[in-house]
Amino acid sequence: MTAASGPNTLRISISKLDFHMRFNRRTATTITIFALTVLGGTADAARVNPFFSASTLPYQAPRFDLITDADYAPAFDKGMADHLREIQAIANNPARPDFDNTIGAMERSGRLLDRVQETFYGVYQANSNPTMDQTQTRESPRLTAHEDEIYLNSRLFARIKTLYDRRSSLSLTPEQAQLLDVYYQQFVHAGAQLSPAEKTELKALNKRISTLETTYEQKLIASAKKGALVVDQKSALAGLDDGTVASAQKEAESRHLAGKWVLPLQNTTQQPVLSSLTDRETRQTLFDHSWNRAERGDDNDTRATIAELAQLRAKKAAIFHYPNYAAYTLYDQMAKTPQAVENFMQQLVPATAAEQKREVQVLQDAIHRDGQSFSLQPWDWNRYAEQVRREKYALNQEEIKPYFELRTVLEDGVFYAAHELYGLSFKRRTDIPTYNPDVMVYEASDKDGSPLGLLYFDYFKRDNKSGGAWMSNFVGQSTLLGTKPVIYNVANFTKAAPGQPQLITSEDVTTMFHEFGHALHGLFASQTYPTLSGTSVARDFVEFPSQFNENWALDPKVLAHYARHYKTGAPMPQKLVAKIHKAAHFNQGYALGEIVAAAQLDMKWHDLPADAPRQDVDSFETAALKATGLDVAHVPPRYRSSYFLHIWSNGYSAGYYAYLWTEMLDQDVFAWFQSHGGLTRQNGQRFRDMILSRGHTMDYGAMFRAFYGKDPEIGPMLAHRGLTENAQP
């Protein structure tokens, strides 16, 4: 949802994690509809809307060569209307309910709505414009109402309940039994058993929540753009490499700011260039722009929006007799309860806090060695952490970047690891239309040469792109529907100036491996029913395959295959490789602390009971962070409340802990791999068969235990971060 990368950092990963029902798309980023007459009139009435029939492109890929902004509105309108007719026909079917005429029929319904939603989501988050903003704003409540019409349809639920009550006698396959259970639980959770008065209240809450989530996302995109730092003097950028300075100049030119330089904001609190900027005033100003981006008291201030959202979510949970929204939303996650989440995170605090204390002293000493007398502040951390890294490990990020050229990393690193583990091969497709010229398309083939799916890669930041990095589908896999996956990976890397090589950071490299881990989860989907397919899993499971795939970025065999100097083609020297591995545990108090603080902030917001008053955002955040037991003065949370996109508009409400939880899972499994020979086809096939290809066809705990042999444990995760000793009492 999210979002720099790295095994010790996070990114937004917008998989189909909230697609519990095919007609209940990501509720946090609900698509909207807008009347054709408003968006473009009917001058082209004879033209056939490209969404009205399945695409004729390979894999039914979206017809970006034909789609216009004006096509979304009528497609949404017709898609919802068609879908409701199909649902009504199922609900009113006079035949006795059976699996195919009820559950199977629902899985086959809504095909037009699927096409337009999946395409709109992908384009809107990656390449939006004012027309699409208008579309989403006007129709978000209507789509929410559409979902309520289905979930709260008493006739439809009666058919589902009849099947659920008779499930033991229906001779269902394991996947069918799981699907029936998911449908029943989701309908109950959406309000199917509420009284008429409660349903009316729920509909009103859902409508308002949907509107606020849309408002929040649009405010945040606008505030991030407005919050970019404009620099008048090139000297203020001292320390930045020529490519970054040129990119800042190009950004200023694109904003018609002649003679200036612009440093855009990334989604996180810390900004990447803070590690290089030598001018302390520039560092502080940039940090302040990031920290206060959505709290400036203007039209893009998000605080009133999130205060109302938190209160309404708590009220929604109370309708279902849950004590808070966290309990309401965690019911179908692997962790199950807020207490389980809290217990898990508390295991991380002692080691993290101890390491933070040591790191603060190390960096303060570095400041003094630099001849400075100021006290360490958050905007100094990355600068002096990088200095210590160079001193202690003789490791300079600028020394590494020449070995990380984007296309080489993708084709000879990311793809190579997938070939070694799973036998996959990839071919560039330049005949597939895209929504932006920067997007690259590849076709993936299985080990036997059979086609698997299409992959779109959109890596560069734009003003009209949401922050972070993510994966999702334009087309989902389903043998019932005869579809194969069409997947996209999106990130926000800095684009090189024209004529310059596209070099990326080590953090960007890990982002690429991470998001491709999601892509593998989607590519290997082998489900009959779309609701259970691929990445349609819980938040605290969906990040497991992606974070696991990060581990191969530094695997000796993989690294040697892609880390080559962009000019000479020479491999990265072994001395430099050794430095990278030696420095892997550096700065872990910060890296883990900012995540834990953000995750606990999320839980505090969603622990509020329904009778709590509307919160003052700043006061609430201060108290919540103080309660973490961490050094939040030096190590601020990765996201403040006001720009915490994951939890307010990307489906991770009471779910940001999932990145930490799934890191535990991925390190358990990576430890298993290491003890069984590492990067081998046999190990990859086992992981594919038991995890990556299973979707949501079974209980997550049972799935994990079948592979690992026992319940997840935190030891390998702490060892991976070099914190094992600090974890002892």
XYZ file of C-alpha atoms in Angstrom:
729
model
C 0.000 0.000 0.000
C 3.777 -0.119 0.713
C 7.542 2.565 1.003
C 11.137 2.244 0.302
C 12.566 -1.199 0.267
C 15.068 -3.387 1.948
C 14.999 -6.296 4.332
C 15.014 -3.778 7.154
C 12.545 -1.328 5.686
C 9.124 -1.377 4.178
C 7.259 -0.571 1.112
C 3.644 -0.375 0.111
C 2.681 -3.684 -1.395
C -0.777 -3.351 -2.740
C -1.577 -6.923 -3.589
C -5.141 -8.199 -3.672
C -4.931 -8.505 0.066
C -8.385 -7.114 0.688
C -10.099 -8.810 -2.236
C -12.027 -11.104 0.090
C -14.850 -11.127 -2.405
C -14.465 -10.419 -6.088
C -16.995 -7.617 -5.852
C -15.382 -6.149 -2.740
C -12.240 -4.682 -4.215
C -9.650 -2.987 -2.039
C -12.002 -1.175 0.263
C -9.367 1.346 1.244
C -8.828 2.569 -2.300
C -12.287 2.126 -3.696
C -12.692 2.912 -7.340
C -15.291 5.356 -8.433
C -17.596 6.011 -11.328
C -18.508 9.220 -13.118
C -21.233 9.883 -15.654
C -20.158 9.879 -19.292
C -21.941 13.137 -19.965
C -19.845 14.828 -17.289
C -16.502 13.369 -18.387
C -16.663 13.735 -22.089
C -20.123 13.923 -23.542
C -21.338 11.658 -26.307
C -19.537 13.070 -29.331
C -17.918 9.708 -29.910
C -21.088 7.733 -29.329
C -20.382 5.305 -32.164
C -17.107 4.219 -30.603
C -17.268 0.953 -28.652
C -16.021 1.228 -25.086
C -12.939 -1.033 -24.876
C -14.041 -2.375 -21.486
C -17.359 -3.711 -22.793
C -15.732 -6.887 -24.071
C -12.703 -8.917 -23.050
C -9.434 -7.610 -24.444
C -8.109 -9.306 -27.568
C -4.510 -8.721 -26.513
C -2.412 -11.614 -25.163
C -3.588 -12.656 -21.691
C -6.477 -10.174 -22.011
C -4.068 -7.360 -21.151
C -5.727 -3.910 -20.956
C -6.141 -2.074 -24.237
C -4.141 0.981 -23.243
C -3.920 1.800 -26.938
C -7.690 2.318 -26.940
C -8.667 3.268 -23.370
C -9.317 6.932 -22.602
C -10.187 8.604 -19.298
C -13.770 8.941 -20.495
C -14.117 5.164 -20.867
C -13.934 4.399 -17.150
C -17.191 6.081 -16.153
C -19.576 4.281 -18.488
C -17.734 1.024 -17.894
C -18.213 1.390 -14.145
C -21.852 2.278 -14.599
C -22.573 -0.649 -16.890
C -20.315 -2.961 -14.901
C -22.179 -2.309 -11.661
C -25.558 -2.539 -13.342
C -24.674 -5.835 -15.029
C -23.234 -7.188 -11.814
C -26.299 -6.351 -9.773
C -28.533 -8.029 -12.341
C -26.388 -11.142 -12.130
C -26.449 -11.097 -8.335
C -30.228 -10.619 -8.279
C -30.623 -13.576 -10.620
C -28.558 -15.717 -8.253
C -30.420 -14.512 -5.177
C -33.844 -15.072 -6.776
C -33.047 -18.372 -8.442
C -36.046 -20.667 -7.702
C -33.822 -23.754 -7.842
C -32.552 -25.204 -4.603
C -29.178 -23.690 -3.706
C -26.188 -25.728 -4.724
C -22.522 -24.797 -4.954
C -22.488 -24.057 -8.682
C -25.735 -22.078 -8.942
C -24.791 -19.898 -5.962
C -21.067 -19.737 -5.145
C -19.870 -20.700 -8.616
C -22.293 -18.259 -10.200
C -21.061 -15.458 -7.970
C -17.477 -16.237 -8.965
C -18.437 -15.951 -12.628
C -20.327 -12.688 -12.157
C -19.081 -9.124 -12.541
C -16.605 -9.648 -15.353
C -16.997 -6.150 -16.811
C -16.704 -4.605 -13.374
C -13.565 -6.660 -12.768
C -11.963 -5.367 -15.951
C -12.593 -1.716 -15.293
C -11.717 -1.868 -11.582
C -8.436 -3.678 -12.050
C -7.367 -1.326 -14.816
C -8.510 1.828 -13.071
C -6.727 0.945 -9.830
C -3.480 0.298 -11.627
C -3.549 3.508 -13.634
C -5.027 5.748 -10.948
C -2.369 4.946 -8.363
C 0.503 5.074 -10.844
C -0.486 7.696 -13.406
C -3.421 9.760 -12.184
C -4.801 13.056 -13.436
C -7.545 15.513 -12.408
C -10.201 13.705 -14.452
C -9.481 10.424 -12.691
C -9.441 12.242 -9.335
C -12.882 13.599 -10.140
C -14.071 10.144 -11.129
C -12.939 8.619 -7.876
C -14.230 11.426 -5.683
C -17.761 11.422 -7.072
C -18.345 7.717 -7.250
C -16.517 6.172 -4.324
C -19.703 6.216 -2.187
C -21.664 4.657 -5.048
C -19.300 1.727 -5.309
C -19.470 1.251 -1.556
C -23.253 1.228 -1.827
C -22.940 -1.330 -4.612
C -20.988 -3.616 -2.309
C -23.560 -3.132 0.457
C -26.330 -4.059 -1.967
C -24.650 -7.434 -2.370
C -23.432 -8.120 1.147
C -26.717 -7.076 2.717
C -28.937 -8.935 0.254
C -30.931 -11.195 2.571
C -32.030 -13.620 -0.159
C -28.484 -14.084 -1.340
C -27.176 -14.640 2.164
C -29.952 -17.142 2.842
C -28.705 -19.253 -0.061
C -25.117 -19.027 1.161
C -26.152 -19.901 4.699
C -28.167 -22.881 3.470
C -25.061 -24.230 1.765
C -22.850 -23.413 4.732
C -25.148 -25.256 7.129
C -25.123 -28.288 4.812
C -21.434 -28.081 3.922
C -20.471 -31.452 5.400
C -22.901 -33.226 3.085
C -22.088 -31.413 -0.167
C -19.068 -33.495 -1.272
C -17.058 -30.352 -1.938
C -13.435 -30.291 -3.017
C -11.052 -28.726 -0.450
C -10.937 -25.512 -2.503
C -14.726 -25.356 -2.747
C -15.101 -25.950 0.989
C -12.634 -23.146 1.699
C -14.416 -20.816 -0.726
C -17.803 -21.470 0.868
C -16.362 -20.748 4.300
C -14.766 -17.504 3.064
C -18.037 -16.351 1.495
C -20.054 -17.098 4.612
C -17.597 -15.420 6.981
C -17.287 -12.372 4.758
C -21.028 -11.891 4.470
C -21.414 -12.143 8.234
C -18.511 -9.750 8.719
C -20.055 -7.310 6.243
C -23.358 -7.201 8.107
C -25.562 -9.911 6.626
C -26.904 -10.892 10.066
C -27.497 -7.374 11.346
C -30.954 -6.007 12.045
C -32.554 -3.661 9.492
C -31.747 -0.642 11.654
C -28.138 -1.738 12.063
C -27.840 -2.292 8.309
C -29.062 1.230 7.671
C -26.510 2.617 10.119
C -23.760 0.494 8.585
C -24.535 1.701 5.060
C -24.259 5.308 6.179
C -20.955 4.631 7.938
C -19.527 2.769 4.963
C -20.476 5.588 2.628
C -18.854 8.236 4.811
C -15.732 6.126 5.454
C -15.293 5.518 1.747
C -15.585 9.233 1.015
C -13.048 10.098 3.701
C -10.556 7.499 2.486
C -10.750 8.937 -1.010
C -10.409 12.475 0.331
C -7.416 11.469 2.422
C -5.547 9.875 -0.474
C -6.063 12.878 -2.722
C -5.025 15.315 -0.003
C -1.897 13.292 0.653
C -0.809 13.168 -2.993
C -1.343 16.921 -3.256
C 0.445 17.669 0.028
C 3.444 15.558 -0.956
C 3.740 17.393 -4.258
C 3.356 20.775 -2.580
C 5.780 19.795 0.174
C 8.733 19.272 -2.178
C 11.754 21.361 -1.192
C 12.555 24.157 -3.637
C 16.202 25.228 -3.471
C 17.420 28.578 -4.783
C 21.159 27.972 -4.515
C 22.964 24.944 -5.923
C 25.379 25.138 -2.983
C 22.546 24.032 -0.692
C 22.692 20.639 -2.469
C 26.340 20.029 -1.596
C 27.028 16.349 -1.129
C 24.589 15.117 -3.758
C 25.966 13.395 -6.839
C 25.725 15.045 -10.235
C 22.893 12.776 -11.355
C 20.719 13.660 -8.370
C 21.411 17.379 -8.809
C 20.537 17.116 -12.506
C 17.334 15.299 -11.612
C 16.457 18.060 -9.114
C 17.024 20.655 -11.832
C 14.865 18.715 -14.266
C 12.126 18.472 -11.623
C 12.241 22.250 -11.198
C 11.999 22.762 -14.948
C 8.957 20.490 -15.101
C 7.345 22.806 -12.536
C 8.378 25.911 -14.515
C 10.780 27.035 -11.784
C 13.698 28.398 -13.759
C 17.037 28.645 -11.993
C 15.949 26.455 -9.095
C 16.220 22.857 -7.914
C 13.425 20.703 -6.486
C 13.770 17.725 -4.141
C 10.440 15.834 -4.281
C 9.186 14.021 -1.200
C 9.104 10.275 -0.999
C 6.384 8.575 0.997
C 8.426 7.926 4.130
C 9.456 10.251 6.959
C 13.141 10.059 6.117
C 14.183 11.140 2.643
C 16.961 9.262 0.810
C 19.082 12.333 0.034
C 19.433 13.148 3.751
C 22.272 10.642 3.876
C 24.283 12.711 1.372
C 23.405 16.364 2.022
C 26.242 18.083 3.883
C 24.427 21.375 4.531
C 22.645 20.898 7.872
C 20.126 23.665 7.242
C 19.067 21.990 4.002
C 18.742 18.658 5.819
C 16.557 20.137 8.534
C 14.388 22.020 6.063
C 13.861 18.910 3.934
C 13.036 16.830 7.001
C 10.559 19.474 8.177
C 8.893 19.491 4.774
C 8.533 15.725 5.013
C 7.414 15.642 8.666
C 4.841 18.419 8.246
C 3.741 17.762 4.656
C 0.103 17.094 5.554
C -0.112 19.338 8.625
C 0.184 22.812 7.195
C -3.315 24.018 7.970
C -4.213 24.325 4.298
C -6.668 22.456 2.091
C -4.342 19.441 2.055
C -4.115 19.074 5.831
C -5.236 15.503 6.559
C -5.673 15.659 10.337
C -9.404 16.350 10.483
C -9.969 13.602 7.924
C -8.106 10.925 9.845
C -9.563 11.936 13.193
C -13.040 11.391 11.779
C -11.984 8.168 10.048
C -10.654 6.670 13.278
C -13.868 7.537 15.098
C -16.137 6.150 12.376
C -14.170 2.926 12.106
C -14.551 2.388 15.841
C -18.298 2.984 15.528
C -18.490 0.493 12.688
C -16.747 -2.145 14.803
C -19.216 -1.515 17.632
C -22.163 -2.385 15.374
C -20.654 -5.877 15.169
C -20.012 -5.922 18.938
C -16.241 -5.740 18.606
C -14.419 -3.640 21.238
C -12.479 -1.728 18.578
C -11.684 -1.655 14.879
C -8.470 -3.638 15.323
C -10.421 -6.592 16.708
C -12.957 -6.248 13.905
C -10.413 -6.247 11.096
C -7.979 -8.866 12.438
C -10.495 -11.695 12.675
C -9.357 -13.343 9.414
C -5.650 -12.582 9.663
C -2.985 -15.091 10.625
C -2.475 -13.283 13.955
C -6.257 -13.309 14.652
C -6.336 -10.823 17.585
C -4.894 -7.444 18.653
C -3.394 -9.138 21.715
C -1.446 -11.549 19.540
C -0.121 -8.592 17.557
C 0.856 -6.723 20.708
C 2.577 -9.773 22.175
C 4.540 -10.215 18.968
C 5.682 -6.599 18.756
C 6.677 -6.520 22.417
C 9.182 -9.264 21.665
C 10.933 -6.790 19.362
C 11.090 -3.791 21.702
C 13.870 -4.711 24.212
C 16.467 -5.588 21.578
C 15.497 -2.627 19.404
C 15.555 -0.082 22.239
C 18.944 -1.306 23.451
C 20.411 -1.063 19.975
C 18.949 2.416 19.450
C 20.657 3.631 22.614
C 24.021 2.365 21.377
C 23.511 3.831 17.925
C 22.671 7.295 19.276
C 25.992 7.391 21.102
C 27.891 6.133 18.065
C 26.399 8.858 15.873
C 26.909 11.579 18.479
C 30.564 10.603 18.658
C 30.720 10.806 14.854
C 29.301 14.342 14.981
C 32.007 15.368 17.438
C 34.736 13.755 15.291
C 33.359 15.857 12.445
C 34.210 18.958 14.479
C 30.562 19.754 15.244
C 28.990 20.436 18.636
C 25.260 20.083 17.909
C 23.127 17.313 19.373
C 21.949 14.546 17.094
C 18.550 15.195 15.509
C 16.464 13.021 13.166
C 17.635 14.970 10.101
C 21.238 14.189 11.053
C 20.795 10.460 11.531
C 21.145 9.199 7.975
C 23.994 11.577 7.214
C 26.120 10.390 10.121
C 24.984 6.793 9.872
C 26.363 6.820 6.334
C 29.571 8.415 7.620
C 29.967 5.733 10.285
C 29.224 3.063 7.697
C 32.080 4.407 5.598
C 34.434 4.628 8.569
C 33.614 1.269 10.126
C 32.994 -0.792 7.026
C 34.693 1.361 4.363
C 31.386 1.136 2.524
C 30.175 4.023 0.407
C 26.769 3.811 -1.282
C 28.131 5.856 -4.197
C 30.780 3.177 -4.633
C 28.039 0.564 -4.966
C 25.639 2.278 -7.381
C 27.781 1.873 -10.539
C 27.237 -1.873 -10.197
C 23.456 -1.551 -10.068
C 22.073 -0.596 -13.467
C 18.317 -1.045 -13.441
C 17.785 -3.245 -16.505
C 20.738 -5.425 -15.563
C 19.450 -5.850 -12.024
C 16.032 -6.820 -13.374
C 17.085 -9.199 -16.118
C 20.296 -10.666 -14.690
C 19.355 -10.481 -11.025
C 15.630 -10.631 -10.310
C 14.819 -12.829 -13.304
C 17.937 -14.944 -12.840
C 17.039 -15.838 -9.251
C 13.554 -16.848 -10.442
C 15.140 -19.040 -13.101
C 17.479 -20.744 -10.666
C 14.741 -21.388 -8.111
C 11.760 -22.094 -10.332
C 13.047 -22.531 -13.904
C 11.265 -19.430 -15.248
C 12.293 -17.511 -18.355
C 11.347 -13.987 -19.466
C 11.020 -12.202 -22.798
C 10.634 -8.461 -23.352
C 7.377 -7.567 -25.133
C 7.385 -4.234 -26.935
C 4.114 -4.969 -28.734
C 1.945 -4.636 -25.608
C 0.560 -1.096 -25.092
C 1.190 0.596 -21.734
C -0.286 3.556 -19.853
C 3.057 5.402 -19.700
C 6.157 5.257 -21.943
C 8.378 4.342 -18.976
C 6.560 1.051 -18.398
C 8.340 -2.133 -19.524
C 6.458 -5.373 -20.281
C 7.798 -8.932 -20.110
C 6.227 -12.307 -20.738
C 6.988 -15.066 -18.215
C 7.244 -18.718 -19.229
C 7.336 -21.755 -16.955
C 10.146 -24.293 -16.757
C 8.546 -26.363 -19.522
C 8.173 -23.321 -21.772
C 4.430 -22.943 -21.202
C 3.123 -19.374 -20.808
C 2.592 -18.099 -17.270
C 1.596 -14.453 -17.653
C 2.568 -10.855 -18.359
C 4.557 -8.528 -16.095
C 4.539 -4.700 -16.244
C 7.346 -2.755 -14.525
C 6.776 0.944 -13.771
C 9.752 2.037 -11.687
C 10.125 5.827 -11.873
C 8.573 8.466 -9.652
C 6.122 11.003 -11.065
C 4.144 13.804 -9.510
C 0.918 11.975 -10.364
C 1.994 8.674 -8.810
C 1.265 7.562 -5.248
C 4.331 7.165 -3.072
C 5.938 3.832 -2.316
C 6.060 0.577 -4.257
C 3.458 -2.077 -4.857
C 2.193 -5.014 -6.899
C -1.220 -5.991 -8.158
C -3.010 -7.509 -11.150
C -4.634 -6.111 -14.256
C -5.968 -9.646 -14.798
C -6.203 -12.305 -12.118
C -5.644 -16.038 -12.509
C -8.595 -18.439 -12.517
C -9.109 -21.751 -14.291
C -12.865 -21.221 -13.886
C -12.637 -18.019 -15.924
C -9.836 -19.221 -18.181
C -7.533 -16.325 -17.256
C -3.813 -16.121 -16.592
C -2.196 -13.371 -14.512
C -1.289 -9.952 -15.853
C 0.732 -8.357 -13.065
C 2.345 -4.999 -12.434
C 5.199 -3.899 -10.165
C 5.349 -0.174 -9.414
C 8.030 1.807 -7.579
C 9.268 5.381 -7.181
C 12.943 5.359 -8.174
C 14.639 8.560 -9.255
C 14.850 8.637 -13.041
C 18.258 9.425 -14.462
C 18.746 12.567 -16.511
C 18.654 12.041 -20.295
C 21.827 10.360 -21.506
C 22.816 9.166 -18.044
C 22.872 5.506 -16.961
C 19.902 4.393 -14.849
C 21.825 3.548 -11.686
C 19.891 2.649 -8.551
C 20.629 2.262 -4.863
C 21.001 -0.979 -2.946
C 17.656 -0.174 -1.354
C 16.073 0.099 -4.807
C 17.539 -3.281 -5.694
C 15.843 -4.856 -2.706
C 12.576 -3.141 -3.650
C 12.772 -4.833 -7.045
C 13.305 -8.258 -5.487
C 10.537 -7.602 -2.964
C 7.875 -6.577 -5.422
C 8.853 -9.423 -7.711
C 8.246 -11.787 -4.797
C 4.639 -10.601 -4.921
C 4.676 -11.101 -8.676
C 5.808 -14.719 -8.220
C 2.984 -15.255 -5.729
C 0.600 -14.047 -8.438
C 2.274 -15.853 -11.349
C 2.208 -19.221 -9.588
C -1.487 -18.973 -8.709
C -3.225 -22.204 -9.674
C -6.712 -21.799 -8.276
C -10.039 -22.584 -9.854
C -11.842 -19.708 -8.141
C -10.666 -16.081 -8.385
C -11.572 -15.164 -4.809
C -8.904 -17.554 -3.507
C -6.341 -16.978 -6.236
C -2.744 -15.898 -5.860
C -2.193 -12.905 -3.607
C -5.805 -12.801 -2.381
C -4.592 -13.585 1.121
C -4.422 -11.898 4.513
C -2.286 -8.803 5.057
C -0.053 -10.649 7.524
C 0.611 -13.385 4.986
C 0.760 -11.488 1.688
C 4.122 -9.878 2.516
C 5.699 -13.247 3.347
C 6.559 -14.315 -0.246
C 7.766 -10.823 -1.158
C 10.011 -10.366 1.862
C 11.327 -13.892 1.400
C 12.362 -13.041 -2.159
C 14.459 -10.127 -0.880
C 16.940 -12.612 0.541
C 18.170 -13.570 -2.934
C 19.368 -10.043 -3.738
C 22.615 -10.682 -1.849
C 22.895 -14.392 -2.490
C 26.493 -14.862 -3.731
C 25.479 -16.627 -6.934
C 22.735 -14.106 -7.783
C 24.751 -11.016 -6.827
C 27.688 -12.159 -8.964
C 25.342 -12.535 -11.913
C 23.926 -8.981 -11.896
C 26.308 -6.703 -9.956
C 28.473 -5.546 -12.849
C 29.929 -2.126 -13.527
C 27.720 -0.273 -15.982
C 30.710 0.986 -18.008
C 33.133 -1.913 -18.026
C 30.914 -4.888 -17.290
C 33.390 -5.920 -14.596
C 31.873 -7.826 -11.668
C 31.634 -6.164 -8.302
C 34.984 -6.737 -6.549
C 34.885 -9.361 -3.806
C 36.260 -6.824 -1.343
C 33.203 -4.649 -1.955
C 30.864 -7.640 -1.726
C 32.453 -8.554 1.603
C 31.907 -5.015 2.849
C 28.209 -5.198 1.949
C 27.743 -8.448 3.860
C 29.776 -7.192 6.814
C 27.646 -4.037 7.049
C 24.335 -5.921 6.809
C 23.638 -5.609 10.552
C 24.526 -1.944 10.733
C 21.942 0.619 11.920
C 19.357 -1.989 12.910
C 18.085 -0.073 15.937
C 16.953 2.643 13.569
C 15.792 0.362 10.776
C 13.595 -1.784 12.997
C 12.623 0.982 15.411
C 10.968 3.237 12.839
C 8.842 0.301 11.673
C 7.836 -0.888 15.143
C 6.911 2.677 16.135
C 4.721 3.073 13.047
C 3.069 -0.309 13.616
C 2.277 0.530 17.218
C 0.938 3.947 16.190
C -1.397 2.163 13.769
C -2.625 -0.202 16.489
C -3.223 2.664 18.931
C -5.426 4.465 16.404
C -7.465 1.342 15.844
C -7.651 0.306 19.490
C -9.963 3.251 20.157
C -13.427 2.240 21.407
C -16.590 3.602 19.844
C -17.313 5.898 22.781
C -13.910 7.618 22.605
C -14.113 11.297 21.643
C -12.692 12.495 18.363
C -8.959 12.748 18.904
C -6.611 15.673 18.559
C -4.209 14.056 16.093
C -1.000 15.651 17.346
C -1.689 14.940 21.025
C -2.809 11.399 20.318
C 0.275 10.678 18.210
C 2.640 12.088 20.843
C 1.121 9.913 23.569
C 1.028 6.820 21.354
C 4.676 7.128 20.377
C 5.747 7.756 23.958
C 4.094 4.478 24.946
C 6.155 2.416 22.494
C 9.175 2.160 24.780
C 11.406 3.199 21.886
C 13.570 6.255 21.236
C 11.134 8.096 18.991
C 12.897 11.420 19.571
C 15.891 10.300 17.530
C 14.120 7.581 15.545
C 10.740 8.934 14.419
C 8.139 6.525 13.025
C 8.473 5.623 9.384
C 5.127 7.388 8.857
C 3.337 9.997 10.909
C -0.398 9.718 11.379
C -1.012 12.486 8.863
C 0.781 10.744 5.955
C 0.318 7.105 6.947
C -1.144 6.071 3.592
C -1.108 2.364 4.442
C -3.578 2.611 7.296
C -5.894 5.366 6.122
C -6.349 4.532 2.452
C -4.494 1.391 1.410
C -6.092 -1.414 3.363
C -3.561 -1.795 6.184
C -5.658 -0.363 9.030
C -4.602 -2.293 12.158
C -2.364 -4.166 9.742
C 0.961 -2.388 9.435
C 2.425 -4.929 11.855
C 2.057 -7.374 8.949
C 5.416 -6.349 7.514
C 7.115 -7.367 10.763
C 5.023 -10.509 11.197
C 5.778 -11.673 7.677
C 9.462 -10.881 8.154
C 9.363 -13.446 10.933
C 7.800 -15.944 8.521
C 10.241 -15.193 5.716
C 13.319 -15.504 7.924
C 12.082 -18.803 9.347
C 11.717 -20.159 5.827
C 15.003 -18.670 4.622
C 16.736 -20.377 7.546
C 15.122 -23.601 6.320
C 16.443 -22.946 2.809
C 19.950 -22.313 4.106
C 19.948 -25.564 6.046
C 18.739 -27.461 2.966
C 21.158 -26.229 0.319
C 19.990 -22.665 -0.377
C 19.307 -21.575 -3.962
C 18.282 -24.874 -5.571
C 15.553 -25.868 -7.979
C 14.387 -28.559 -5.546
C 13.941 -26.054 -2.715
C 12.250 -23.571 -5.026
C 9.805 -26.176 -6.266
C 8.892 -27.144 -2.706
C 8.261 -23.497 -1.804
C 6.226 -23.001 -4.966
C 4.152 -26.141 -4.367
C 3.489 -25.542 -0.665
C 3.261 -21.726 -0.423
C 3.408 -19.712 -3.636
C 0.813 -21.694 -5.580
C -1.714 -22.150 -2.758
C -3.419 -18.744 -2.650
C -6.013 -18.713 0.129
C -7.022 -22.344 -0.281
C -6.158 -23.311 3.301
C -5.524 -21.931 6.775
C -2.345 -19.843 6.865
C -1.013 -21.411 10.040
C -1.481 -24.907 8.654
C 0.129 -23.883 5.355
C 3.160 -22.462 7.135
C 3.553 -25.429 9.482
C 3.385 -27.858 6.579
C 6.439 -26.191 5.056
C 8.418 -25.202 8.165
C 7.470 -28.098 10.401
C 6.395 -25.943 13.350
C 4.813 -22.622 14.297
C 6.700 -19.436 13.386
C 9.416 -18.292 15.799
C 11.146 -14.964 16.183
C 14.736 -16.176 16.588
C 15.783 -16.227 12.905
C 14.333 -12.740 12.374
C 16.356 -11.257 15.240
C 19.455 -13.146 14.139
C 19.001 -11.802 10.593
C 19.056 -8.288 12.006
C 21.995 -9.014 14.307
C 19.886 -8.383 17.406
C 19.874 -11.841 19.006
C 22.207 -10.955 21.847
C 20.346 -7.743 22.594
C 17.083 -9.676 22.840
C 18.184 -11.429 26.016
C 16.746 -10.106 29.328
